[in-house]
XYZ file of C-alpha atoms in Angstrom:
686
model
C 0.000 0.000 0.000
C 1.161 3.505 -0.768
C 1.685 5.513 2.399
C 1.696 9.289 2.271
C 2.792 11.817 4.869
C 1.607 15.355 4.252
C 0.338 18.432 5.996
C -3.241 19.644 5.672
C -2.210 22.353 3.223
C -0.656 19.877 0.779
C -3.815 17.809 0.197
C -4.803 19.249 -3.172
C -1.409 18.453 -4.702
C -1.725 14.844 -3.615
C -5.058 14.033 -5.256
C -3.585 12.756 -8.507
C -1.224 10.385 -6.698
C -3.989 9.161 -4.393
C -6.318 8.332 -7.234
C -3.746 6.036 -8.817
C -4.445 3.508 -6.052
C -7.774 1.661 -5.624
C -7.014 1.366 -1.906
C -5.241 3.673 0.535
C -3.615 3.043 3.894
C -1.716 5.170 6.392
C -0.676 5.046 10.045
C -2.606 7.371 12.295
C -1.281 10.397 14.107
C -3.286 10.619 17.328
C -3.877 13.666 19.508
C -5.083 13.028 23.078
C -7.921 15.296 24.253
C -9.853 15.363 27.548
C -13.214 15.966 25.833
C -13.415 13.536 22.927
C -17.023 13.138 24.029
C -18.593 15.619 26.414
C -22.310 15.103 27.019
C -23.537 18.266 28.715
C -26.965 19.786 29.383
C -28.405 22.129 26.829
C -28.706 25.806 27.634
C -32.096 26.337 25.952
C -35.187 25.471 27.997
C -37.827 23.547 26.048
C -40.653 24.480 26.100
C -39.571 28.097 26.276
C -40.930 29.701 29.481
C -43.133 32.771 29.267
C -40.700 34.725 31.455
C -37.199 33.639 32.447
C -34.014 35.179 33.799
C -30.766 33.396 34.559
C -28.601 35.205 37.116
C -25.001 34.125 37.347
C -24.442 31.290 39.773
C -25.121 27.644 40.525
C -26.703 25.942 43.527
C -24.232 23.239 44.663
C -25.352 19.619 44.755
C -23.772 18.918 48.131
C -26.417 18.692 50.843
C -29.270 19.180 48.394
C -32.513 17.263 49.072
C -36.223 17.274 48.263
C -38.967 18.886 50.311
C -42.593 18.354 49.244
C -45.255 20.660 50.667
C -48.644 19.021 50.213
C -50.000 15.593 49.333
C -51.215 15.939 45.747
C -50.167 13.009 43.516
C -48.503 15.459 41.108
C -45.978 16.380 43.785
C -44.986 12.740 44.068
C -44.647 12.580 40.286
C -42.382 15.618 40.421
C -40.168 13.944 43.022
C -40.050 10.737 40.951
C -38.964 12.585 37.807
C -36.334 14.674 39.574
C -34.859 11.590 41.226
C -34.768 9.843 37.856
C -32.982 12.851 36.352
C -30.333 12.823 39.066
C -29.821 9.087 38.621
C -29.635 9.224 34.814
C -27.616 12.381 34.366
C -25.349 12.337 37.416
C -25.557 8.636 38.312
C -26.259 9.605 41.902
C -29.213 9.754 44.277
C -31.246 12.864 45.066
C -32.073 12.510 48.793
C -35.540 13.015 50.251
C -34.155 15.718 52.515
C -31.030 17.789 52.910
C -29.460 20.823 54.490
C -30.527 22.770 51.385
C -33.897 22.022 49.808
C -35.611 21.748 46.468
C -39.024 22.825 47.749
C -42.064 21.833 45.673
C -45.638 22.812 46.456
C -48.555 24.966 45.328
C -49.971 28.388 46.125
C -52.575 26.664 48.317
C -49.843 26.725 50.965
C -49.876 30.305 52.324
C -46.166 30.364 53.117
C -45.168 29.236 49.607
C -47.622 31.656 48.003
C -46.114 34.476 50.048
C -42.573 33.489 48.996
C -43.576 33.428 45.327
C -45.154 36.864 45.658
C -42.081 38.200 47.416
C -39.953 36.827 44.568
C -42.182 38.624 42.049
C -42.988 35.352 40.252
C -46.453 34.475 41.585
C -49.035 33.226 39.072
C -52.625 32.040 39.257
C -52.786 30.820 35.660
C -53.986 27.170 35.464
C -51.003 24.809 35.121
C -48.670 27.728 35.764
C -45.788 27.852 38.200
C -43.147 30.046 39.758
C -39.590 28.692 39.904
C -36.473 30.238 41.297
C -33.057 28.932 42.194
C -30.585 30.931 44.270
C -28.030 30.350 46.993
C -30.775 29.496 49.501
C -32.222 26.627 47.468
C -34.616 25.816 44.646
C -38.345 26.557 44.802
C -41.285 25.476 42.653
C -44.677 26.954 43.503
C -47.462 25.772 41.238
C -50.646 27.694 40.617
C -52.079 24.200 41.000
C -50.641 20.710 41.409
C -50.231 20.210 37.668
C -48.343 23.490 37.507
C -45.969 22.278 40.202
C -45.350 19.161 38.122
C -44.583 21.269 35.044
C -42.173 23.314 37.132
C -40.273 20.144 38.001
C -39.836 19.441 34.286
C -38.174 22.835 33.930
C -35.971 22.299 36.962
C -34.682 19.056 35.423
C -33.260 21.128 32.573
C -31.368 23.381 34.997
C -29.328 20.460 36.335
C -25.626 20.457 35.499
C -22.733 18.335 36.789
C -21.735 21.282 38.985
C -25.189 21.964 40.422
C -28.503 23.606 39.547
C -28.321 26.796 37.482
C -29.668 29.939 39.109
C -32.951 30.995 37.505
C -36.070 33.118 37.962
C -39.034 31.802 35.986
C -42.720 32.629 35.827
C -44.505 30.319 33.451
C -47.900 29.071 32.273
C -49.287 27.418 29.120
C -50.444 29.448 26.153
C -52.889 26.732 25.083
C -55.196 24.758 27.356
C -55.030 21.349 25.635
C -51.648 20.148 24.376
C -52.032 16.737 22.832
C -49.470 14.337 21.338
C -50.533 11.354 19.250
C -49.100 7.926 20.090
C -49.795 4.365 18.919
C -50.795 1.065 20.476
C -49.387 -2.081 18.906
C -47.286 -5.094 19.840
C -44.235 -2.802 20.228
C -45.920 -0.379 22.616
C -44.056 -1.242 25.775
C -40.639 -0.607 24.254
C -41.666 2.699 22.703
C -44.381 4.247 24.856
C -42.489 3.671 28.101
C -39.825 6.032 26.742
C -42.208 8.319 24.918
C -44.670 9.106 27.705
C -42.073 10.516 30.161
C -40.585 12.481 27.264
C -43.963 14.029 26.408
C -44.508 14.958 30.052
C -41.123 16.676 30.010
C -42.286 18.688 27.008
C -45.376 19.736 29.021
C -48.047 18.063 26.937
C -51.128 17.274 29.025
C -52.897 14.655 26.888
C -52.130 11.808 24.503
C -54.286 10.826 21.542
C -53.832 7.044 21.482
C -54.293 5.345 18.095
C -56.237 2.253 19.156
C -57.731 0.759 15.983
C -56.036 -2.595 16.330
C -56.352 -3.254 20.059
C -57.303 -6.903 20.501
C -60.819 -6.324 21.777
C -62.712 -9.323 23.143
C -65.350 -8.891 20.448
C -62.625 -8.890 17.788
C -61.026 -12.071 19.121
C -64.390 -13.792 19.342
C -65.242 -12.734 15.783
C -61.884 -13.721 14.316
C -60.894 -10.196 13.236
C -58.340 -9.301 15.922
C -54.973 -8.300 14.488
C -51.948 -10.316 15.616
C -49.918 -7.103 15.651
C -52.348 -5.233 17.867
C -51.835 -4.455 21.530
C -53.700 -6.478 24.135
C -56.402 -4.840 26.220
C -54.128 -5.206 29.228
C -51.411 -3.268 27.411
C -53.902 -0.574 26.392
C -55.003 -0.175 30.008
C -51.368 -0.105 31.161
C -50.434 2.649 28.702
C -53.479 4.683 29.758
C -52.524 4.362 33.428
C -48.894 5.170 32.645
C -49.991 8.291 30.779
C -52.103 9.446 33.725
C -49.178 8.956 36.095
C -47.268 11.508 33.982
C -50.097 14.036 33.870
C -51.308 13.034 30.392
C -55.029 12.498 29.797
C -55.531 9.417 27.572
C -57.841 10.005 24.585
C -58.349 6.818 22.553
C -58.622 7.291 18.787
C -60.783 4.612 17.202
C -61.383 5.435 13.565
C -64.981 4.975 12.505
C -67.121 5.497 9.418
C -63.972 5.558 7.246
C -60.477 4.154 7.860
C -62.125 1.011 9.274
C -59.944 -1.647 7.692
C -59.411 -2.843 11.271
C -62.921 -4.378 11.396
C -62.435 -6.359 8.177
C -59.261 -8.188 9.231
C -59.097 -11.782 8.002
C -61.936 -11.180 5.587
C -64.473 -10.867 8.408
C -67.546 -8.599 8.559
C -67.576 -8.128 4.788
C -71.384 -8.003 4.852
C -70.951 -4.665 6.632
C -68.820 -3.028 3.933
C -70.189 0.237 2.560
C -68.975 -0.443 -0.967
C -69.375 -4.129 -1.949
C -67.026 -3.569 -4.908
C -64.170 -2.330 -2.741
C -60.972 -4.354 -3.077
C -59.666 -2.972 0.214
C -62.693 -2.253 2.439
C -62.446 1.173 3.981
C -65.909 2.275 5.185
C -68.839 0.537 6.817
C -72.530 0.395 5.952
C -74.325 2.830 8.258
C -77.751 1.441 7.319
C -77.044 -2.088 8.501
C -77.936 -2.308 12.217
C -75.369 -5.063 12.716
C -72.585 -2.561 11.988
C -73.343 -1.115 15.391
C -74.636 -4.104 17.354
C -71.935 -6.526 16.191
C -68.884 -4.261 15.952
C -68.958 -0.551 16.739
C -70.889 -0.384 20.016
C -69.126 -3.395 21.595
C -65.740 -1.882 20.666
C -66.662 1.510 22.124
C -67.927 -0.131 25.311
C -64.698 -2.112 25.713
C -62.653 1.007 24.994
C -64.443 2.901 27.759
C -63.878 0.042 30.204
C -60.214 -0.268 29.202
C -59.096 3.355 28.977
C -61.568 4.962 31.412
C -61.369 8.106 29.242
C -63.103 11.451 29.474
C -63.594 11.426 25.709
C -62.996 9.211 22.682
C -61.931 10.425 19.255
C -64.087 8.587 16.701
C -62.243 9.760 13.579
C -64.801 10.460 10.829
C -62.229 11.938 8.458
C -61.577 11.294 4.766
C -64.803 9.311 4.666
C -65.185 9.455 0.875
C -61.535 9.296 -0.083
C -61.356 5.656 -1.177
C -64.648 3.766 -1.271
C -67.815 4.996 -2.914
C -69.893 6.576 -0.173
C -72.767 6.060 -0.431
C -72.424 2.993 -2.638
C -75.565 0.955 -1.920
C -78.919 1.980 -3.372
C -80.516 2.548 0.033
C -77.644 4.803 1.008
C -77.856 6.773 -2.212
C -81.508 7.408 -1.506
C -80.616 8.902 1.878
C -77.547 10.886 0.769
C -74.130 11.379 2.284
C -74.987 14.220 4.640
C -77.729 12.374 6.492
C -75.679 9.158 6.582
C -72.782 11.062 8.177
C -74.965 12.932 10.673
C -76.959 9.856 11.720
C -73.813 7.799 12.255
C -72.160 10.550 14.291
C -75.275 10.916 16.433
C -75.426 7.166 17.078
C -71.833 7.043 18.295
C -72.101 10.308 20.224
C -75.243 9.176 22.029
C -73.758 5.772 22.834
C -70.667 7.391 24.334
C -72.749 9.933 26.207
C -74.708 7.095 27.802
C -71.327 5.850 29.051
C -70.436 9.349 30.391
C -67.766 9.863 27.715
C -67.396 12.798 25.348
C -66.876 12.663 21.579
C -64.180 14.103 19.336
C -64.086 14.063 15.510
C -61.843 15.337 12.727
C -63.152 18.368 10.864
C -62.658 17.666 7.167
C -65.795 15.680 6.294
C -68.168 17.614 8.560
C -66.877 21.017 7.441
C -66.257 20.233 3.776
C -67.317 23.062 1.459
C -70.235 21.059 0.049
C -71.866 20.537 3.469
C -70.380 23.202 5.764
C -73.485 25.402 5.538
C -75.834 22.709 6.845
C -74.131 19.617 8.300
C -72.405 21.067 11.417
C -75.687 22.577 12.621
C -77.111 19.060 12.936
C -74.390 17.810 15.292
C -74.407 18.101 19.122
C -72.397 21.065 20.294
C -70.608 19.111 23.009
C -68.502 17.428 20.306
C -64.888 18.557 20.079
C -63.783 19.146 16.486
C -60.095 18.779 15.647
C -58.961 20.438 12.438
C -55.945 18.814 10.795
C -54.046 21.038 8.405
C -50.628 19.846 7.359
C -49.477 22.706 5.141
C -47.838 25.827 6.569
C -50.018 28.919 6.363
C -49.942 32.363 7.940
C -53.302 31.711 9.624
C -55.949 29.004 10.069
C -59.417 30.609 10.038
C -61.054 27.156 10.139
C -60.595 27.305 13.911
C -62.928 30.299 14.134
C -65.367 28.615 11.765
C -65.558 25.629 14.108
C -65.915 27.797 17.207
C -68.530 30.016 15.597
C -70.535 26.872 14.842
C -70.619 26.187 18.586
C -67.965 23.474 18.996
C -64.746 23.201 20.952
C -61.922 23.560 18.448
C -58.478 21.990 18.352
C -55.857 22.474 15.683
C -53.840 19.479 14.528
C -50.381 19.793 12.973
C -47.956 17.255 11.560
C -44.500 17.800 10.111
C -44.205 20.603 7.580
C -41.622 23.288 8.369
C -43.194 25.899 10.681
C -46.656 24.350 10.194
C -46.781 23.404 13.866
C -45.518 26.780 15.054
C -47.845 28.815 12.816
C -50.865 26.705 13.700
C -50.184 27.082 17.429
C -50.046 30.866 17.017
C -53.344 30.799 15.139
C -54.893 28.617 17.843
C -53.893 31.121 20.499
C -55.030 34.114 18.447
C -58.400 32.534 17.678
C -58.921 31.277 21.256
C -59.022 27.636 20.255
C -59.019 25.012 22.981
C -55.624 23.637 22.030
C -53.519 21.696 19.557
C -52.720 18.097 18.615
C -49.294 17.068 17.319
C -50.276 14.190 15.072
C -48.024 11.342 14.047
C -48.531 9.042 11.085
C -45.835 6.385 11.301
C -48.175 3.560 10.316
C -50.344 1.404 12.534
C -47.524 -1.019 13.330
C -44.647 1.398 12.941
C -43.906 2.204 16.580
C -40.188 1.301 16.429
C -39.744 3.562 13.406
C -40.134 6.526 15.737
C -36.464 5.985 16.590
C -35.206 4.295 13.466
C -37.031 4.886 10.203
C -39.328 7.875 10.744
C -37.492 9.661 13.532
C -38.398 13.046 12.054
C -41.900 12.511 13.438
C -40.417 12.140 16.903
C -38.519 15.385 16.353
C -41.868 17.049 15.675
C -43.008 16.210 19.210
C -40.321 18.602 20.429
C -41.491 21.357 18.106
C -45.082 20.794 19.187
C -44.249 20.814 22.882
C -42.397 24.096 22.527
C -45.015 25.921 20.480
C -48.153 24.543 22.185
C -46.902 25.659 25.592
C -45.648 29.004 24.334
C -47.008 29.832 20.866
C -45.102 33.114 20.821
C -41.727 31.467 21.384
C -39.139 31.620 18.637
C -39.288 28.447 16.496
C -36.575 26.045 17.572
C -35.154 25.913 14.051
C -34.419 29.636 14.340
C -32.729 29.185 17.717
C -30.493 26.366 16.442
C -31.102 24.319 13.288
C -30.321 21.038 15.081
C -31.968 21.862 18.422
C -35.218 19.921 17.983
C -33.346 16.921 16.619
C -30.734 16.814 19.383
C -33.398 17.391 22.048
C -35.524 14.526 20.799
C -32.573 12.157 20.769
C -31.566 13.229 24.266
C -35.051 13.008 25.798
C -36.009 9.691 24.217
C -32.702 8.005 25.130
C -31.090 10.153 27.854
C -27.432 9.627 28.731
C -25.286 10.725 31.685
C -23.665 14.129 31.705
C -20.029 13.116 31.490
C -16.787 13.990 29.777
C -14.750 11.226 28.161
C -11.120 11.532 27.177
C -9.977 10.127 23.878
C -7.816 10.652 20.836
C -8.386 12.598 17.634
C -7.275 10.838 14.446
C -5.412 12.876 11.841
C -6.833 11.671 8.514
C -4.760 14.026 6.356
C -2.648 11.240 4.867
C -5.800 9.669 3.446
C -7.699 12.745 2.268
C -8.941 12.428 -1.321
C -11.042 15.577 -1.544
C -10.682 19.028 0.003
C -13.787 20.433 1.652
C -13.663 23.516 -0.586
C -14.064 23.546 -4.355
C -12.689 26.778 -5.842
C -12.068 25.317 -9.306
C -14.636 22.496 -9.665
C -11.921 19.953 -8.888
C -12.626 19.679 -5.157
C -15.410 18.368 -2.926
C -18.073 17.128 -5.444
C -16.864 19.130 -8.464
C -19.747 21.630 -8.305
C -17.707 24.744 -7.622
C -17.345 27.108 -4.656
C -21.073 27.798 -4.306
C -21.833 24.165 -3.390
C -19.116 22.803 -1.128
C -18.229 22.322 2.547
C -15.880 25.281 2.816
C -17.958 26.679 5.699
C -17.325 23.596 7.840
C -14.848 24.619 10.567
C -11.471 22.918 10.317
C -8.774 22.037 12.814
C -9.776 20.730 16.249
C -13.523 21.230 16.161
C -16.404 20.462 18.532
C -19.304 18.902 16.595
C -22.275 18.366 18.898
C -20.977 16.406 21.874
C -17.919 15.142 19.966
C -14.502 16.583 19.104
C -12.800 15.884 15.788
C -9.690 16.853 13.860
C -11.057 18.139 10.534
C -9.110 19.111 7.447
C -10.460 17.238 4.431
C -12.533 14.274 3.346
C -11.652 10.641 2.757
C -14.202 10.405 -0.059
C -14.431 7.060 -1.830
C -15.584 5.790 -5.181
C -19.177 6.142 -6.342
C -21.204 5.684 -9.506
C -21.440 9.426 -10.156
C -18.953 10.701 -12.702
C -17.409 13.131 -10.231
C -16.614 10.246 -7.855
C -15.914 7.410 -10.293
C -12.120 7.728 -10.156
C -11.774 7.726 -6.364
C -10.296 4.832 -4.339
C -12.625 2.028 -3.286
C -11.309 1.820 0.263
C -9.083 3.556 2.796
C -7.438 2.141 5.907
C -6.221 4.038 8.942
C -3.874 2.060 11.183
C -4.616 2.774 14.857
C -3.027 0.144 17.131
C -4.983 1.528 20.063
C -7.689 0.461 22.483
C -10.962 2.381 22.632
C -14.420 2.040 24.123
C -16.108 3.696 21.163
C -15.335 5.193 17.789
C -17.051 8.340 16.538
C -17.255 8.744 12.766
C -18.092 12.169 11.326
C -19.191 11.239 7.851
C -21.596 11.749 4.980
C -22.162 10.748 1.376
C -21.397 12.863 -1.645
C -24.816 12.264 -3.192
C -28.217 10.951 -2.167
C -29.866 7.704 -3.166
C -33.577 6.957 -3.534
C -32.976 3.493 -2.059
C -33.623 3.871 1.659
C -31.562 1.479 3.785
C -29.403 0.576 0.794
C -25.959 -0.484 2.033
C -23.573 2.030 0.479
C -20.407 1.033 2.307
C -18.990 -0.368 5.513
C -16.361 0.045 8.194
C -14.188 -2.973 8.890
C -12.631 -2.835 12.345
C -9.716 -5.259 12.621
C -8.228 -6.197 15.999
C -4.636 -7.103 16.803
C -5.617 -10.756 17.205
C -6.835 -10.837 13.604
C -10.567 -10.828 14.381
C -12.820 -8.362 12.595
C -16.132 -6.569 13.135
C -18.064 -5.111 10.222
C -20.261 -2.046 10.636
C -22.511 -1.638 7.569
C -23.423 1.821 6.346
C -27.099 1.670 5.486
C -28.264 4.868 3.827
C -30.638 6.903 5.981
C -29.750 4.877 9.060
C -25.996 5.023 9.634
C -25.137 7.677 7.069
C -26.859 10.130 4.739
C -25.936 12.768 2.184
C -24.636 16.144 3.313
C -27.566 17.756 1.464
C -30.270 15.595 3.083
C -31.570 17.109 6.313
C -34.448 14.792 7.262
C -33.405 12.720 10.300
C -35.126 9.446 9.444
C -33.079 7.593 12.069
C -31.596 8.411 15.452
C -28.971 5.662 15.061
C -26.769 8.423 13.693
C -26.448 11.415 16.019
C -27.001 14.966 14.758
C -23.715 16.699 14.056
C -22.913 19.877 12.177
C -25.481 22.012 10.364
C -24.525 24.842 8.035
C -25.001 26.414 4.620
C -23.178 26.514 1.330
C -22.152 29.806 -0.215
C -25.369 29.856 -2.238
C -27.520 29.265 0.863
C -28.185 25.528 0.604
C -28.733 23.937 4.031
C -26.303 21.076 4.596
C -25.337 18.800 7.475
C -23.042 16.048 8.724
C -23.919 13.252 11.126
C -21.972 11.299 13.732
C -22.078 7.517 13.977
C -21.131 6.565 17.532
C -19.920 2.960 17.315
C -19.701 1.047 20.592
C -16.750 -1.330 20.578
C -17.855 -4.872 21.485
C -14.219 -5.744 22.360
C -12.930 -2.756 24.363
C -10.185 -4.831 25.938
C -8.523 -5.595 22.619
C -6.258 -3.377 20.556
C -7.866 -2.047 17.384
C -5.271 -2.575 14.689
C -7.037 -0.678 11.912
C -10.273 0.757 10.590
C -11.057 0.486 6.884
C -13.790 2.444 5.103
C -15.044 0.576 2.045
C -17.373 1.935 -0.620
C -19.877 -0.186 -2.515
C -19.400 2.206 -5.446
C -23.048 3.215 -5.523
C -24.742 6.543 -6.093
C -24.328 7.540 -2.458
C -20.587 7.226 -1.940
C -19.226 7.470 1.629
C -16.899 10.237 2.772
C -15.184 10.157 6.183
C -14.367 13.611 7.537
C -13.469 12.933 11.157
C -12.610 9.946 13.356
C -12.249 10.049 17.129
C -11.375 7.322 19.634
C -13.383 7.607 22.854
C -12.053 6.074 26.050
C -9.015 3.854 26.390
C -10.591 0.412 26.474
C -11.196 -1.805 29.481
């Protein structure tokens, strides 16, 4: 193998020589650093408080303990969450008492109310709280018990390895209902047990629980229960878990349309609205057995299982797939009456069970029926309006309210759609917002790996629903929502890890800049990585030595003459390896393996880490975080304003006690060709 020894500034002159070899290799020059990985608390509070000041200073951890004033369950929840934060972040115990106290209570205690007033932070807003931290201790005084619990979520974010940051905060929610949508399926325990505490930390106060495929007794008896659905016991457990984190459970059971769940296994086909449908979607509202055999028994079981205050019965996109009406008797009645009669049946059944009703807006308020249909519905129905395109305003909320209903907005994932809708909801005095999630009925695990961007949207929703006037997180820091989601869903200790930075200069095949269309990806200076900082650089929680790219061969013409692999010889132990990398171009083939790292040990054994596109690596021009397997890294712009980014793959060494002889990056030569920009060894092995 050809070995080269050059300085960073000589890289461009070496490109011709490098390209003569299909494979490169070089010994590493390593630079020890104390902060190869430094996981530290963020400085931005999410959700953003209504009023916050941060005087200089930190309350020491020594002697610090909890003091609860009152007996409300929410105070116990606050203590539980704070203790969990201490254990996770500091790997230590927060005592139940101490010489200095974290005092948590409500304004119903006269002494605490007086202290909050004296501090100038008193609030009577529902779910509001006063919080201050100074040399005397930390204090949370809720306007009510739920407010005290929200205050504890803020205090968690003030924790640092050195102590609790001084702060003065007066806070309350801008919207009354703040709802996040979650799913029930066979993967619920692994996902919802992480998700529910995270949502509480983001100050949501309700969860809309997609429950179509719960294995109801009536479904099991009728042979149409889905094998991938959650059990009733799991549904009840998730509802109870949600309540224990201050989240009201609202089951979503789609009815009228989106009812493929009741036709599982080819059952109940006599109840299909459109007999010609190849994929039954809606039920026949004029067949009494639709209700007696399926819908009413399911609603009754849902009430018994979830013990909810209200159930969302769907009723959206009713005519999107099947003909509706399709049968002659239905055509004679007409869509409007069929819709109204069905809604009344379900509403009245739920009301008899002391449960309220929620529906989506689109079918009931469609232009063709908006002048007459809503007037025929009971006004105690809550109407949620989903709008998934950004707009400066959402007047539909006023239309719903003016018709006499409670109104909720519902956002999804478009840039600033959530933030703009929350502002409109506040301006138009709506009852709240729902952050929807559409990862598929059995796609719970994809929330971390596959459709992680929808998890990121929970963070945006939490921030803007609590404080609609807050600056959008993307404007505070382009990676803030992404890094926050990753940290809240899978929290790690606050700790600094020493390690070694690897000098890759001897292997660099492309400079980061492209002044003459012969660098980076041969597109010229307007589209390159020249704005990426070089030298010893902190990228997220990681430190790298950056000076160029070890870009390998790809199918694109501009990368076709590059080497197929590159080896860096380490001869070191490490607990983990951090790879700062990207691909030169995108690929439409999600999860396509575009390359691999081969880690060879001194004893000759080898571990292969595949690079699956969208999971372990993605193009520098692709911003959507479909997977949290790769950590967010650097975000910047090209000279012409294109948003670009780099990710970090944190590889945990399964053999930390063995010397790593070498690491080889190998390209599959596909459209998305890998490019290694930084490599850092974390820890010294065990």
